[in-house]
CSV table of N, CA and C in Angstrom, one decimal:
chain,number,residue,atom,x,y,z
A,1,LYS,N,118.5,23.5,118.6
A,1,LYS,CA,118.0,22.3,118.1
A,1,LYS,C,118.9,21.8,116.9
A,2,ASP,N,118.9,20.6,116.7
A,2,ASP,CA,119.6,20.0,115.7
A,2,ASP,C,121.1,20.2,115.6
A,3,PHE,N,121.8,20.0,116.7
A,3,PHE,CA,123.2,20.1,116.8
A,3,PHE,C,124.0,18.8,117.2
A,4,PHE,N,125.2,18.8,116.8
A,4,PHE,CA,126.0,17.6,117.0
A,4,PHE,C,127.1,17.8,117.9
A,5,ILE,N,127.7,16.7,118.5
A,5,ILE,CA,128.9,16.7,119.3
A,5,ILE,C,129.8,15.5,118.6
A,6,GLN,N,131.0,16.0,118.3
A,6,GLN,CA,131.9,14.9,117.6
A,6,GLN,C,133.2,14.9,118.4
A,7,VAL,N,133.8,13.7,118.5
A,7,VAL,CA,135.1,13.5,119.1
A,7,VAL,C,136.1,13.0,118.1
A,8,GLY,N,137.2,13.5,118.2
A,8,GLY,CA,138.3,12.9,117.2
A,8,GLY,C,139.7,13.4,117.6
A,9,ASN,N,140.8,12.9,116.9
A,9,ASN,CA,142.1,13.2,117.1
A,9,ASN,C,142.8,14.2,116.1
A,10,ASN,N,142.0,14.8,115.3
A,10,ASN,CA,142.5,15.7,114.2
A,10,ASN,C,141.7,17.0,114.4
A,11,ALA,N,142.4,18.1,114.4
A,11,ALA,CA,142.0,19.4,114.8
A,11,ALA,C,140.9,19.9,113.6
A,12,ASP,N,141.1,19.4,112.5
A,12,ASP,CA,140.2,19.8,111.4
A,12,ASP,C,139.0,18.9,111.4
A,13,GLY,N,138.8,17.9,112.2
A,13,GLY,CA,137.7,17.0,112.3
A,13,GLY,C,137.4,16.2,111.2
A,14,SER,N,138.5,15.8,110.4
A,14,SER,CA,138.3,15.0,109.4
A,14,SER,C,138.0,13.5,109.7
A,15,GLU,N,138.4,13.1,110.8
A,15,GLU,CA,138.2,11.7,111.4
A,15,GLU,C,137.4,11.6,112.7
A,16,ALA,N,136.6,12.8,112.8
A,16,ALA,CA,135.8,12.7,114.1
A,16,ALA,C,134.7,11.8,113.9
A,17,GLN,N,134.3,11.3,115.1
A,17,GLN,CA,133.1,10.4,115.1
A,17,GLN,C,131.9,11.1,116.0
A,18,GLN,N,130.7,11.1,115.5
A,18,GLN,CA,129.6,11.7,116.1
A,18,GLN,C,129.2,10.8,117.4
A,19,CYS,N,129.1,11.5,118.6
A,19,CYS,CA,128.5,10.8,119.5
A,19,CYS,C,127.3,11.2,120.1
A,20,VAL,N,126.8,12.6,119.6
A,20,VAL,CA,125.5,13.0,120.1
A,20,VAL,C,124.9,13.7,118.9
A,21,PHE,N,123.6,13.6,118.6
A,21,PHE,CA,122.9,14.5,117.6
A,21,PHE,C,121.6,14.8,118.5
A,22,ASP,N,121.4,16.0,118.9
A,22,ASP,CA,120.3,16.5,119.7
A,22,ASP,C,119.2,17.2,118.8
A,23,SER,N,118.1,16.7,118.6
A,23,SER,CA,117.1,17.4,117.9
A,23,SER,C,116.0,17.9,118.7
A,24,VAL,N,116.2,17.9,120.1
A,24,VAL,CA,115.1,18.5,120.9
A,24,VAL,C,115.3,19.9,121.1
A,25,PRO,N,114.1,20.7,121.0
A,25,PRO,CA,114.2,22.1,121.2
A,25,PRO,C,114.7,22.4,122.7
A,26,TYR,N,115.5,23.5,122.9
A,26,TYR,CA,115.9,24.0,124.1
A,26,TYR,C,115.5,25.3,124.5
A,27,GLN,N,115.5,25.4,125.9
A,27,GLN,CA,115.1,26.8,126.4
A,27,GLN,C,116.3,27.7,126.6
A,28,ALA,N,116.1,28.9,126.7
A,28,ALA,CA,117.2,29.8,127.1
A,28,ALA,C,117.7,29.4,128.5
A,29,SER,N,118.9,29.4,128.7
A,29,SER,CA,119.5,29.3,130.0
A,29,SER,C,119.4,27.7,130.5
A,30,GLU,N,119.0,26.9,129.6
A,30,GLU,CA,118.9,25.5,129.9
A,30,GLU,C,120.2,24.7,130.0
A,31,SER,N,120.5,23.9,130.8
A,31,SER,CA,121.7,23.1,130.9
A,31,SER,C,121.4,21.7,130.5
A,32,ARG,N,122.3,21.1,129.8
A,32,ARG,CA,122.3,19.6,129.4
A,32,ARG,C,123.6,18.9,129.5
A,33,VAL,N,123.5,17.7,129.8
A,33,VAL,CA,124.6,16.8,130.1
A,33,VAL,C,124.6,15.7,129.0
A,34,TYR,N,125.6,15.4,128.5
A,34,TYR,CA,125.7,14.4,127.4
A,34,TYR,C,126.7,13.3,127.8
A,35,ASP,N,126.5,12.0,127.8
A,35,ASP,CA,127.6,11.1,128.0
A,35,ASP,C,128.0,10.6,126.6
A,36,CYS,N,129.4,10.5,126.5
A,36,CYS,CA,130.0,10.1,125.1
A,36,CYS,C,131.1,9.2,125.4
A,37,PRO,N,130.9,7.9,124.9
A,37,PRO,CA,131.9,6.9,125.2
A,37,PRO,C,133.2,7.0,124.4
A,38,LEU,N,133.3,8.0,123.5
A,38,LEU,CA,134.4,8.0,122.7
A,38,LEU,C,135.6,8.6,123.3
A,39,THR,N,136.9,8.4,122.7
A,39,THR,CA,138.1,9.1,123.2
A,39,THR,C,138.6,9.8,122.1
A,40,GLY,N,139.3,10.9,122.3
A,40,GLY,CA,140.0,11.8,121.4
A,40,GLY,C,140.4,13.1,122.0
A,41,GLN,N,141.2,13.7,121.2
A,41,GLN,CA,141.9,15.0,121.6
A,41,GLN,C,141.0,16.2,121.3
A,42,TYR,N,140.1,16.2,120.4
A,42,TYR,CA,139.3,17.3,120.1
A,42,TYR,C,137.9,17.1,120.2
A,43,VAL,N,137.1,18.0,120.6
A,43,VAL,CA,135.7,17.9,120.7
A,43,VAL,C,135.2,19.0,119.8
A,44,ARG,N,134.2,18.6,118.8
A,44,ARG,CA,133.6,19.6,117.9
A,44,ARG,C,132.0,19.6,118.3
A,45,ILE,N,131.5,20.9,118.4
A,45,ILE,CA,130.0,21.1,118.6
A,45,ILE,C,129.6,22.0,117.5
A,46,GLY,N,128.5,21.7,116.7
A,46,GLY,CA,128.0,22.4,115.7
A,46,GLY,C,126.7,21.9,115.1
A,47,PHE,N,126.4,22.7,114.0
A,47,PHE,CA,125.3,22.3,113.2
A,47,PHE,C,125.5,21.4,111.9
A,48,PRO,N,124.6,20.6,111.4
A,48,PRO,CA,124.9,20.0,110.2
A,48,PRO,C,125.3,21.1,109.1
A,49,PRO,N,125.9,20.5,108.0
A,49,PRO,CA,126.4,21.6,107.1
A,49,PRO,C,125.3,22.3,106.3
A,50,ASP,N,124.0,21.9,106.3
A,50,ASP,CA,122.9,22.5,105.6
A,50,ASP,C,122.3,23.7,106.4
A,51,ARG,N,122.7,23.7,107.8
A,51,ARG,CA,122.1,24.7,108.6
A,51,ARG,C,123.2,26.0,108.6
A,52,LYS,N,122.6,27.2,108.7
A,52,LYS,CA,123.5,28.4,108.7
A,52,LYS,C,123.2,29.2,110.0
A,53,ASN,N,122.8,28.5,110.9
A,53,ASN,CA,122.5,29.2,112.2
A,53,ASN,C,123.8,29.4,113.0
A,54,PHE,N,123.7,30.1,114.1
A,54,PHE,CA,124.7,30.3,115.0
A,54,PHE,C,124.4,29.5,116.3
A,55,LEU,N,125.5,29.0,116.9
A,55,LEU,CA,125.3,28.3,118.1
A,55,LEU,C,125.9,29.0,119.2
A,56,GLN,N,125.1,29.4,120.2
A,56,GLN,CA,125.6,30.2,121.2
A,56,GLN,C,125.8,29.4,122.4
A,57,LEU,N,127.0,29.4,122.9
A,57,LEU,CA,127.4,28.6,124.1
A,57,LEU,C,127.9,29.4,125.2
A,58,CYS,N,127.5,29.3,126.4
A,58,CYS,CA,128.2,30.1,127.6
A,58,CYS,C,129.2,29.3,128.2
A,59,GLU,N,129.1,28.1,128.4
A,59,GLU,CA,130.2,27.3,129.1
A,59,GLU,C,130.1,25.7,128.5
A,60,VAL,N,131.2,25.3,128.2
A,60,VAL,CA,131.3,23.9,127.8
A,60,VAL,C,132.4,23.1,128.8
A,61,GLN,N,132.0,22.0,129.4
A,61,GLN,CA,132.9,21.5,130.2
A,61,GLN,C,133.1,19.9,129.6
A,62,VAL,N,134.3,19.5,129.3
A,62,VAL,CA,134.6,18.3,128.9
A,62,VAL,C,135.5,17.5,129.9
A,63,GLU,N,134.8,16.4,130.3
A,63,GLU,CA,135.6,15.6,131.4
A,63,GLU,C,136.0,14.3,130.8
A,64,GLY,N,137.0,13.7,131.4
A,64,GLY,CA,137.4,12.4,131.1
A,64,GLY,C,137.6,11.5,132.2
A,65,GLU,N,138.0,10.2,131.9
A,65,GLU,CA,138.1,9.4,133.0
A,65,GLU,C,139.6,9.1,133.4
A,66,LYS,N,139.9,8.8,134.6
A,66,LYS,CA,141.3,8.6,135.0
A,66,LYS,C,141.8,7.4,134.3
A,67,GLY,N,143.0,7.7,133.7
A,67,GLY,CA,143.5,6.6,132.9
A,67,GLY,C,143.3,6.4,131.4
A,68,MET,N,142.4,7.3,131.0
A,68,MET,CA,141.9,7.2,129.5
A,68,MET,C,143.1,7.7,128.7
A,69,LEU,N,143.9,8.7,129.1
A,69,LEU,CA,144.9,9.3,128.3
A,69,LEU,C,145.9,8.1,127.8
A,70,LYS,N,146.1,7.3,128.7
A,70,LYS,CA,147.1,6.2,128.5
A,70,LYS,C,146.6,5.3,127.2
A,71,SER,N,145.3,5.1,127.2
A,71,SER,CA,144.7,4.3,126.1
A,71,SER,C,144.8,4.8,124.7
A,72,LEU,N,145.3,6.0,124.6
A,72,LEU,CA,145.4,6.7,123.2
A,72,LEU,C,146.7,6.3,122.6
A,73,TYR,N,147.6,5.9,123.4
A,73,TYR,CA,149.0,5.7,123.0
A,73,TYR,C,149.5,4.3,122.9
């Protein structure tokens, strides 16, 4: 609960934009799919800075659209 997904072009996340903030409680072994219209080289998943919890992920799959890479340059 209360995690974010950000996309950006810097490894340190300094210029990442948030595309998802999910505050809905989740169940163990639940699978969710999010659609993010942003482009970038790095995807960050985490909690807001005031949270000290751990986020346990089994699998994260990031997909793009054909031709999107060309639009970054």
